[in-house]
Amino acid sequence: METKLYQNRTFDTIDYSDQSLSNTEFVNCQFINCNFSKSDLSYNDFLDSTFKNCNLSLAVLKNTGLKNIKFTGCKLMGLDFSASNSFLFSMNFEDCLLDYSTFIYKKLKKTYFTDCSLKDVDFSNTDLSLAIFKNCDLSNATFLECNLEKTDFRTSRNYAFDPSENKVKKTKVSHTALAGLLEKFDLEIE
């Protein structure tokens, strides 16, 4: 099947919900107010593109290429990013709802998460080195066997991870979050 190519296009207020898009490459495209909820985006490539105020909740990302993508004001609940293509995988998030999503085994080095809700997100075995979590809610997020070296959590809240089960050299945390780092010891901190 031949791959369709869209370059330098803007897609505004289009409803793709519950639809299947395949064998399509989007290069330098903008998606504004589009609904991709429960869409099957498998085997598509998105490169140098932006999503603004879009809903991608529960979309299927099997072998989907996400290269240099910016999500702003998007609803991305329950996405399994771990199923997407790992080649050149890179994205940044601003003012997004990512609750219940999965990034297992992904390389998110230098990724920015700004003003995002990341409740119950699974970051197990993820490389988050040099990532920045700015003003994010990380309630019940899982950090297990992650590379958190030089990751900045200072302005975020509700994060907890075991320093003995993650690489944490030069990880930046606020002093108010220290209790979350010592959680496994069941200490009474006053």
Coordinates of C-alpha atoms in Angstrom, one line a residue:
M1 CA 0.0 0.0 0.0
E2 CA 1.4 3.4 -1.0
T3 CA 2.1 5.9 1.8
K4 CA 0.2 9.2 1.6
L5 CA 2.2 12.4 2.4
Y6 CA 0.9 15.6 3.8
Q7 CA 3.4 18.5 4.2
N8 CA 3.0 22.0 5.7
R9 CA -0.8 21.5 6.2
T10 CA -3.1 22.7 8.9
F11 CA -5.9 20.4 10.0
D12 CA -8.5 22.3 12.0
T13 CA -11.6 21.0 13.9
I14 CA -11.6 17.5 12.2
D15 CA -13.2 14.5 14.0
Y16 CA -11.1 11.4 13.4
S17 CA -12.6 9.6 16.5
D18 CA -13.0 5.9 16.2
Q19 CA -11.4 6.0 12.8
S20 CA -8.3 4.2 11.4
L21 CA -5.6 6.2 9.6
S22 CA -2.8 4.2 8.2
N23 CA 0.2 4.5 5.9
T24 CA 0.2 8.3 6.2
E25 CA 3.2 10.6 6.8
F26 CA 2.6 14.1 8.2
V27 CA 5.5 16.5 7.9
N28 CA 5.5 20.0 9.5
C29 CA 1.7 19.8 10.0
Q30 CA -0.6 21.5 12.5
F31 CA -3.5 19.8 14.1
I32 CA -5.9 22.3 15.9
N33 CA -9.0 21.3 17.8
C34 CA -9.0 17.8 16.3
N35 CA -10.5 14.7 17.9
F36 CA -8.5 11.5 17.6
S37 CA -10.0 9.8 20.6
K38 CA -10.0 6.0 20.1
S39 CA -8.5 6.4 16.7
D40 CA -6.1 3.8 15.3
L41 CA -3.0 5.8 14.3
S42 CA -0.8 2.7 13.9
Y43 CA 1.9 2.8 11.3
N44 CA 1.6 6.5 10.6
D45 CA 4.5 9.0 10.9
F46 CA 4.3 12.5 12.4
L47 CA 7.4 14.6 12.0
D48 CA 8.0 18.2 13.1
S49 CA 4.3 18.7 13.8
T50 CA 2.2 20.3 16.5
F51 CA -1.1 19.3 18.1
K52 CA -3.0 22.1 19.8
N53 CA -6.2 21.5 21.9
C54 CA -6.6 18.0 20.4
N55 CA -8.1 14.9 22.0
L56 CA -6.0 11.8 21.4
S57 CA -7.3 9.8 24.4
L58 CA -7.2 6.1 24.0
A59 CA -5.8 6.3 20.5
V60 CA -3.8 3.3 19.3
L61 CA -0.1 4.2 18.6
K62 CA 1.3 0.8 17.4
N63 CA 4.5 1.6 15.5
T64 CA 3.5 5.2 15.1
G65 CA 6.4 7.6 14.5
L66 CA 6.4 10.6 16.7
K67 CA 9.4 12.7 15.8
N68 CA 9.9 16.3 17.2
I69 CA 6.2 16.7 18.2
K70 CA 4.7 19.4 20.4
F71 CA 1.5 18.9 22.2
T72 CA -0.2 22.0 23.7
G73 CA -3.5 21.9 25.6
C74 CA -4.1 18.3 24.5
K75 CA -6.0 15.5 26.2
L76 CA -3.8 12.4 25.9
M77 CA -5.3 10.1 28.5
G78 CA -4.6 6.4 28.5
L79 CA -2.1 6.5 25.6
D80 CA 0.4 3.7 25.3
F81 CA 3.4 5.5 24.0
S82 CA 5.5 2.4 24.6
A83 CA 3.9 0.8 21.5
S84 CA 5.0 3.6 19.2
N85 CA 8.1 3.6 17.0
S86 CA 11.2 4.3 19.1
F87 CA 13.2 5.7 16.1
L88 CA 13.8 9.4 16.6
F89 CA 11.0 9.4 19.3
S90 CA 10.9 13.0 20.7
M91 CA 8.1 15.2 21.9
N92 CA 7.3 18.0 24.4
F93 CA 4.1 18.6 26.3
E94 CA 2.6 21.9 27.6
D95 CA -0.7 22.1 29.5
C96 CA -1.6 18.5 28.7
L97 CA -3.7 15.9 30.4
L98 CA -1.6 12.6 30.2
D99 CA -3.2 10.6 33.1
Y100 CA -3.0 6.8 32.8
S101 CA -0.6 6.9 29.9
T102 CA 2.5 4.6 29.5
F103 CA 6.0 5.4 28.4
I104 CA 7.7 2.1 29.4
Y105 CA 11.2 1.7 27.9
K106 CA 11.0 5.0 26.0
K107 CA 13.9 7.5 25.6
L108 CA 12.5 10.9 26.8
K109 CA 15.9 12.5 27.3
K110 CA 15.5 16.4 27.5
T111 CA 11.7 16.2 27.2
Y112 CA 9.7 19.1 28.7
F113 CA 6.5 18.5 30.6
T114 CA 5.1 21.9 31.5
D115 CA 1.9 22.4 33.5
C116 CA 0.8 18.8 32.8
S117 CA -1.3 16.3 34.7
L118 CA 0.6 13.0 34.8
K119 CA -1.4 11.0 37.3
D120 CA -0.9 7.3 37.3
V121 CA 1.6 7.5 34.3
D122 CA 4.0 4.6 34.0
F123 CA 7.6 5.7 33.3
S124 CA 9.1 2.3 34.2
N125 CA 12.5 1.7 32.5
T126 CA 12.4 5.1 30.8
D127 CA 15.3 7.4 30.1
L128 CA 14.2 10.8 31.5
S129 CA 17.7 12.2 31.9
L130 CA 17.8 16.0 31.6
A131 CA 13.9 16.0 31.4
I132 CA 12.1 18.9 33.0
F133 CA 8.8 18.5 34.8
K134 CA 7.7 22.1 35.4
N135 CA 4.6 22.6 37.5
C136 CA 3.3 19.1 36.9
D137 CA 1.1 16.8 39.0
L138 CA 2.7 13.3 39.2
S139 CA 0.3 11.7 41.7
N140 CA 0.8 7.9 41.6
A141 CA 3.3 8.1 38.7
T142 CA 5.6 5.0 38.5
F143 CA 9.3 5.5 38.3
L144 CA 11.1 2.2 38.4
E145 CA 14.5 1.5 36.9
C146 CA 14.5 4.9 35.3
N147 CA 17.4 7.2 34.3
L148 CA 16.5 10.3 36.2
E149 CA 20.0 11.8 36.1
K150 CA 19.8 15.6 36.0
T151 CA 16.0 15.5 35.7
D152 CA 14.3 18.6 37.2
F153 CA 11.3 17.9 39.4
R154 CA 11.7 21.1 41.6
T155 CA 8.4 22.9 40.7
S156 CA 6.3 19.8 40.4
R157 CA 4.3 18.0 43.1
N158 CA 3.1 14.6 44.3
Y159 CA 6.1 12.7 42.9
A160 CA 7.6 9.7 44.6
F161 CA 10.3 7.3 43.6
D162 CA 12.8 5.1 45.2
P163 CA 16.4 6.5 44.7
S164 CA 17.8 3.0 45.1
E165 CA 15.8 1.7 42.2
N166 CA 16.5 4.6 39.7
K167 CA 19.6 6.4 38.5
V168 CA 19.3 9.7 40.3
K169 CA 22.7 11.4 40.1
K170 CA 22.2 15.2 40.2
T171 CA 18.4 14.9 40.0
K172 CA 16.8 18.1 41.1
V173 CA 14.0 17.9 43.7
S174 CA 12.4 20.4 46.1
H175 CA 13.0 19.9 49.8
T176 CA 9.2 19.6 50.3
A177 CA 9.3 16.4 48.2
L178 CA 11.9 14.6 50.2
A179 CA 9.2 12.6 52.0
G180 CA 8.2 11.0 48.6
L181 CA 11.7 9.9 48.1
L182 CA 11.8 8.2 51.5
E183 CA 8.4 6.6 51.3
K184 CA 9.6 3.0 51.4
F185 CA 11.2 3.6 54.8
D186 CA 7.8 4.5 56.4
L187 CA 9.4 7.4 58.3
E188 CA 7.5 9.9 60.3
I189 CA 8.8 13.2 59.0
E190 CA 7.9 16.4 60.8

